[in-house]
XYZ file of N, CA, C and O in Angstrom:
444
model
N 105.924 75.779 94.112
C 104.806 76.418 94.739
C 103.891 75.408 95.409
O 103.445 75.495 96.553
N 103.607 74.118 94.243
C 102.794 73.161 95.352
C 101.387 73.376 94.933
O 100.748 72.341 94.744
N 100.590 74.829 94.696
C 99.039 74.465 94.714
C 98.915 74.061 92.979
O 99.749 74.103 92.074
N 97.774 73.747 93.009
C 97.382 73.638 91.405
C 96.882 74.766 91.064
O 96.186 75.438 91.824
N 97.329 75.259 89.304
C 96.578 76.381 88.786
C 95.518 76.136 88.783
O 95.089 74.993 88.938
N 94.662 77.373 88.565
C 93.151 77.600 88.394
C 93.093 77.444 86.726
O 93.871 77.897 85.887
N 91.887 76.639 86.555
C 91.510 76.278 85.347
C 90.608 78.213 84.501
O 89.604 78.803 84.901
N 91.325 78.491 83.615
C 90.755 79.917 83.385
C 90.428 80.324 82.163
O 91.171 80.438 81.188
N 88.904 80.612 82.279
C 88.736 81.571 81.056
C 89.492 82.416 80.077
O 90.537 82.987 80.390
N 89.055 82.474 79.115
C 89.289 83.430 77.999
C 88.629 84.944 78.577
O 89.186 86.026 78.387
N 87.558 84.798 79.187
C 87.165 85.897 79.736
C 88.450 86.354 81.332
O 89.067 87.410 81.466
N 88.458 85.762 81.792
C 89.232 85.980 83.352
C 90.699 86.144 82.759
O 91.360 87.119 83.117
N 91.073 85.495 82.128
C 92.137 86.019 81.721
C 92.141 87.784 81.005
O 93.081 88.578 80.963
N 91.311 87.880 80.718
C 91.149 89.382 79.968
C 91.359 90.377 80.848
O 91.983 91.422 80.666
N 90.552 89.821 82.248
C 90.283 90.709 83.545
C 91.685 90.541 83.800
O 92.526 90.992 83.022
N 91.955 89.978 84.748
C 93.168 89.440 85.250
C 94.312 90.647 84.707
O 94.913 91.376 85.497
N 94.469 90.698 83.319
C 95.099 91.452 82.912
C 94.966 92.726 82.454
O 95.896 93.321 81.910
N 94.047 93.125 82.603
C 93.010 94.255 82.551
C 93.457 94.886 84.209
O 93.455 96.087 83.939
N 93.748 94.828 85.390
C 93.754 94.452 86.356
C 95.301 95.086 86.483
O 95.696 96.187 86.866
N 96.173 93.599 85.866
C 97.790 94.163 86.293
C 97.700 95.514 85.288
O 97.600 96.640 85.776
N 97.753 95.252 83.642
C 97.579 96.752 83.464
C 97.657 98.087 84.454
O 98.578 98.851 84.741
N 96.221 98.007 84.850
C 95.889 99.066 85.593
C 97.291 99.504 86.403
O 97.911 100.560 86.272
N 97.580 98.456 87.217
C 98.162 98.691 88.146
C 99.676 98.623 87.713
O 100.463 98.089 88.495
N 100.188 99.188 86.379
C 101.245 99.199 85.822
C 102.022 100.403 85.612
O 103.214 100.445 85.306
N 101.158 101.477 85.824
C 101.609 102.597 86.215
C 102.030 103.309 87.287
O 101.268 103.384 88.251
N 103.857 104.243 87.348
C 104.210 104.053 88.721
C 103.243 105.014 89.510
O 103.396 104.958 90.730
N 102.405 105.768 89.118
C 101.808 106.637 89.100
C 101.027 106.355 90.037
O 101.213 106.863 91.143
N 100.026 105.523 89.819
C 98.747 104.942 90.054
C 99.213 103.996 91.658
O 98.576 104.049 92.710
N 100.603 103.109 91.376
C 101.041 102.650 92.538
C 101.719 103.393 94.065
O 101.904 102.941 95.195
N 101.910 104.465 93.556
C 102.321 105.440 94.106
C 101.277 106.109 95.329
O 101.360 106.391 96.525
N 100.119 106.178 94.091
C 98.390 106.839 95.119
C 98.232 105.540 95.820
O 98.154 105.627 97.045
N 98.178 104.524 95.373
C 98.306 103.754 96.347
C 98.341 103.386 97.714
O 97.492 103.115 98.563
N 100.279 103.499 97.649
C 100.691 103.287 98.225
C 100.725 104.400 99.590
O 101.090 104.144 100.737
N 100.187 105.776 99.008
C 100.053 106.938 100.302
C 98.654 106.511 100.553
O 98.018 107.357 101.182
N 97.989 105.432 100.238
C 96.439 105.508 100.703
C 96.496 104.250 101.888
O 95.513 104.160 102.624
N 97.672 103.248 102.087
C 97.652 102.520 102.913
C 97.596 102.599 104.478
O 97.128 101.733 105.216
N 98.152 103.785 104.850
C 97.311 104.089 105.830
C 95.905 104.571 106.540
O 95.443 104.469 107.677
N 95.435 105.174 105.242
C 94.017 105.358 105.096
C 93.431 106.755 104.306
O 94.128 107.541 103.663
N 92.001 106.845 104.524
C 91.696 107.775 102.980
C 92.185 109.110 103.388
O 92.308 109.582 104.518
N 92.415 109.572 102.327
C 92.542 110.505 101.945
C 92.194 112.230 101.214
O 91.464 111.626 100.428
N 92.106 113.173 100.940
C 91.275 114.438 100.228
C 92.031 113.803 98.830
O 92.860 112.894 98.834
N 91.603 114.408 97.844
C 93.032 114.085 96.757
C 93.863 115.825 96.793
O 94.738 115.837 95.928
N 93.811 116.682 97.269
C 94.784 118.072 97.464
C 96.165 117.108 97.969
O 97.247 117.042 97.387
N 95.778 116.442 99.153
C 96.710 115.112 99.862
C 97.428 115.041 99.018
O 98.475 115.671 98.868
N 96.646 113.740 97.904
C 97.231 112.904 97.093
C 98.264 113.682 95.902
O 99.132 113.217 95.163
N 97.876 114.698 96.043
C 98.692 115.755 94.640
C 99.799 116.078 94.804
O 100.718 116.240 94.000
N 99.697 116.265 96.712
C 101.036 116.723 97.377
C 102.128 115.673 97.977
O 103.299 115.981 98.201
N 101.487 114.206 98.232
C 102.040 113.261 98.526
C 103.182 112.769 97.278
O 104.381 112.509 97.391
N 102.119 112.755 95.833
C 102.683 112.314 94.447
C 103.527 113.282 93.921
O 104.336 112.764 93.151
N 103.639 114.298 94.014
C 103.957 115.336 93.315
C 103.619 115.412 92.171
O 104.316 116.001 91.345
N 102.407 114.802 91.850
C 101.850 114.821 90.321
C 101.105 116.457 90.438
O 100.970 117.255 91.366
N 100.701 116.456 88.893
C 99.417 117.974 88.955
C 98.108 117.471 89.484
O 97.908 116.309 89.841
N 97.446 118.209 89.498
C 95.993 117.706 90.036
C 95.426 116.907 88.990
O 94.990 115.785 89.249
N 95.389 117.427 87.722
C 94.801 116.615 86.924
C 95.149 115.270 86.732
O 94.303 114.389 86.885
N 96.202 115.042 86.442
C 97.320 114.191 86.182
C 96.774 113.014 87.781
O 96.112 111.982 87.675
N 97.075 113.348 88.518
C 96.504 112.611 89.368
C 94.579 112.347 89.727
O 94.075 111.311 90.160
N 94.178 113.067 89.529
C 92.721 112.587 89.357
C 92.126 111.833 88.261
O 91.036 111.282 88.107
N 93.199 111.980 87.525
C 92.610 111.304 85.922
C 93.260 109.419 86.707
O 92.870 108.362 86.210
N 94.065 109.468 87.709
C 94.691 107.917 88.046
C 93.945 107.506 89.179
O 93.879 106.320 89.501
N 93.342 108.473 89.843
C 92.899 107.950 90.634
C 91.023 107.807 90.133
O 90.081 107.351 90.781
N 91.054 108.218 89.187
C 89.716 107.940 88.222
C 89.742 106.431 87.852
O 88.817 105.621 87.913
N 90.740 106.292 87.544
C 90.901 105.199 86.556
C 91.185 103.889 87.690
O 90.785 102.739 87.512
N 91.966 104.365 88.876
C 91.632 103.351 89.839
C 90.765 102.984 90.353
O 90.688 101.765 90.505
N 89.531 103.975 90.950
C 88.389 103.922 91.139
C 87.336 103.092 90.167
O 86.390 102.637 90.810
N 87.315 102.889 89.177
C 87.043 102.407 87.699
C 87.209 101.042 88.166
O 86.423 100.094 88.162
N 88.373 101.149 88.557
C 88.622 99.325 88.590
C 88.572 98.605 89.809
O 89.008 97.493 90.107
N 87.928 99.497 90.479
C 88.102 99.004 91.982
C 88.671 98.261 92.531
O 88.563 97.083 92.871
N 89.578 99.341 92.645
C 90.767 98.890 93.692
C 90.466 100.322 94.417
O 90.073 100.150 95.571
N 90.535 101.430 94.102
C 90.269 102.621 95.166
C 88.367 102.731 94.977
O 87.741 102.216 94.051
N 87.671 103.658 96.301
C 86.669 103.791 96.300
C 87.001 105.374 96.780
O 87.972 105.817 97.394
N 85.501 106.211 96.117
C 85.467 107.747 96.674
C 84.326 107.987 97.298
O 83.175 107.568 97.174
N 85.024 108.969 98.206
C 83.747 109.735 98.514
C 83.903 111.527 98.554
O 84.922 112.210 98.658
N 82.637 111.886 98.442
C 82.527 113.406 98.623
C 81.886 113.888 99.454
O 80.736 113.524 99.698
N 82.686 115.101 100.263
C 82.313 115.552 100.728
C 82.379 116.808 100.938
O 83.502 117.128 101.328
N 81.372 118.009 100.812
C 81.313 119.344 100.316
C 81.757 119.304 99.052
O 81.259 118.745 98.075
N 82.891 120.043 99.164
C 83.390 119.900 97.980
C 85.135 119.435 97.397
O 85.796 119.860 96.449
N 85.393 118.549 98.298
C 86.545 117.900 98.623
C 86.199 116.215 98.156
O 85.018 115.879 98.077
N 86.973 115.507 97.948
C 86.494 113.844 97.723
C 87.674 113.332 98.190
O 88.874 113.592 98.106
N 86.946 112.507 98.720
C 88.174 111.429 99.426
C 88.312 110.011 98.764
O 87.415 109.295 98.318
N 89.637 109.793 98.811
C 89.948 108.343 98.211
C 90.231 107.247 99.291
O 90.720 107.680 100.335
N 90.047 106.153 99.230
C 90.632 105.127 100.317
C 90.808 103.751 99.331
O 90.378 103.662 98.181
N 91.441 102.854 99.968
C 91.445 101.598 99.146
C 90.101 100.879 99.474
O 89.424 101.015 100.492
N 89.815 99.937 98.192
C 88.513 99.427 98.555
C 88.872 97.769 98.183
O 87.978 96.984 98.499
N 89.926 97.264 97.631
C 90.100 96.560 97.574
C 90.914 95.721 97.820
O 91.668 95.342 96.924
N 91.000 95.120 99.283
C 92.133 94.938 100.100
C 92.546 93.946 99.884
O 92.699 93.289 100.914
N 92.844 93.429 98.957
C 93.928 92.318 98.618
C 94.951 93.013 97.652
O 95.603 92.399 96.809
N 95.019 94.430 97.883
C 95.862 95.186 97.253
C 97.456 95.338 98.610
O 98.631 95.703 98.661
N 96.653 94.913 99.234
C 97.699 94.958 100.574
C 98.729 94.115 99.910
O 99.837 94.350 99.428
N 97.803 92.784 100.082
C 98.675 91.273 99.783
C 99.226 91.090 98.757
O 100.155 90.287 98.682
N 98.712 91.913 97.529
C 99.297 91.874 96.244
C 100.864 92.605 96.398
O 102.027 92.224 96.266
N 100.324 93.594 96.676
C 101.661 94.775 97.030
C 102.708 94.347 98.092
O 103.733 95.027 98.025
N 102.713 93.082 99.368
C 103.437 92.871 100.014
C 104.001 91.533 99.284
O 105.172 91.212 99.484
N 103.221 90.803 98.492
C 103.989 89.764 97.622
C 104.753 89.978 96.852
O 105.578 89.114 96.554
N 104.744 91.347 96.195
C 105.495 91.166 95.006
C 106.790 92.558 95.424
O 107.763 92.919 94.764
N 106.223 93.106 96.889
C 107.594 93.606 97.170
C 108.397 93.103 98.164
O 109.447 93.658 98.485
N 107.876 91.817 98.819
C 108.866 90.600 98.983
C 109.712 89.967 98.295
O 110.824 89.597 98.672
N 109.178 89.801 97.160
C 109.814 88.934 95.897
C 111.064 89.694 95.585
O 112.229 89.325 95.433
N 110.458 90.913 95.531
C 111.740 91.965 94.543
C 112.531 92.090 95.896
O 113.671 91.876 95.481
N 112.647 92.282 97.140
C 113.933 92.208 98.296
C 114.100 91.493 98.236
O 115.328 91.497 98.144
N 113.564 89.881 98.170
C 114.646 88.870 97.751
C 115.525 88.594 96.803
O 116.460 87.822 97.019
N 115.323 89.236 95.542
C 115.766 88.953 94.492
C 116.609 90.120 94.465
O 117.503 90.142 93.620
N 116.454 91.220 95.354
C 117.645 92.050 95.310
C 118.803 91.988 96.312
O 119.837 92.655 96.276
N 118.373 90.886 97.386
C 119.488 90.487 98.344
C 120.155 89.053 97.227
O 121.317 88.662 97.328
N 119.338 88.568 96.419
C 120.455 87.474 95.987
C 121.243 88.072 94.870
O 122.238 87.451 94.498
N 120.888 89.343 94.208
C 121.782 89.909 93.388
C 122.969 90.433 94.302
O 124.164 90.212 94.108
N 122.405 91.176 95.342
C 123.419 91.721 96.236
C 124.777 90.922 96.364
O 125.901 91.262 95.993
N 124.191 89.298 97.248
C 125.320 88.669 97.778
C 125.946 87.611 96.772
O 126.762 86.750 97.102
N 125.303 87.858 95.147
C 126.167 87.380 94.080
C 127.470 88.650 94.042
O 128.629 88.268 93.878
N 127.219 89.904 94.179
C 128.162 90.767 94.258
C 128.853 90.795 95.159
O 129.642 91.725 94.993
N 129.063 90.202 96.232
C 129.834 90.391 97.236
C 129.395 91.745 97.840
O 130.232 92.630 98.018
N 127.766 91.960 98.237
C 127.327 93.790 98.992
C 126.906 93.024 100.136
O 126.455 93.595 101.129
């Protein structure tokens, strides 16, 4: 890799992982991932996920919580969007990683 680690708390480490947690559910990556083009109602998000309503507001609660999503309301509809955009970079790093690592499984198989 080349850079040096970051020297880290007992506290930041808590976050840090507090953090991937969150984002450990396929659930939660999922709302996500239909929010990358931009916000959303959550009726959207229910129909995008095929989750229940609850089931999905209780994740996108809990994302909001941790800000990574932000809401807003309006009437009586609320909209979700991402608020924390290094969710981009997170999400394009580590689904780089996994196509690479599934083209070198591939061409260990001869695919």
């Amino acid at each position: 890799m080349g850079s040096k680690p970051r020297n880290l708390s007992e506290e930041a480490l808590e976050q840090i992982a507090r953090r991937f947690a969150v984002l450990s559910e396929p659930m939660r990556l999922r709302l996500i991932h239909s929010l990358f083009d931009g916000e959303k109602p959550v009726n959207t998000l229910v129909e995008l996920s095929a989750g229940t309503q609850a089931n999905v507001s209780r994740h996108l609660q809990h994302l909001a919580n941790a800000g990574i999503l932000k809401r807003r309301k309006e009437g009586l509809q609320v909209f979700y969007s991402i608020a924390d955009a290094s969710i981009f970079q997170l999400c394009e790093l580590v689904c780089g990683s996994l196509e690479q690592e599934h083209t070198k499984r591939a061409a260990a198989f001869g695919r």
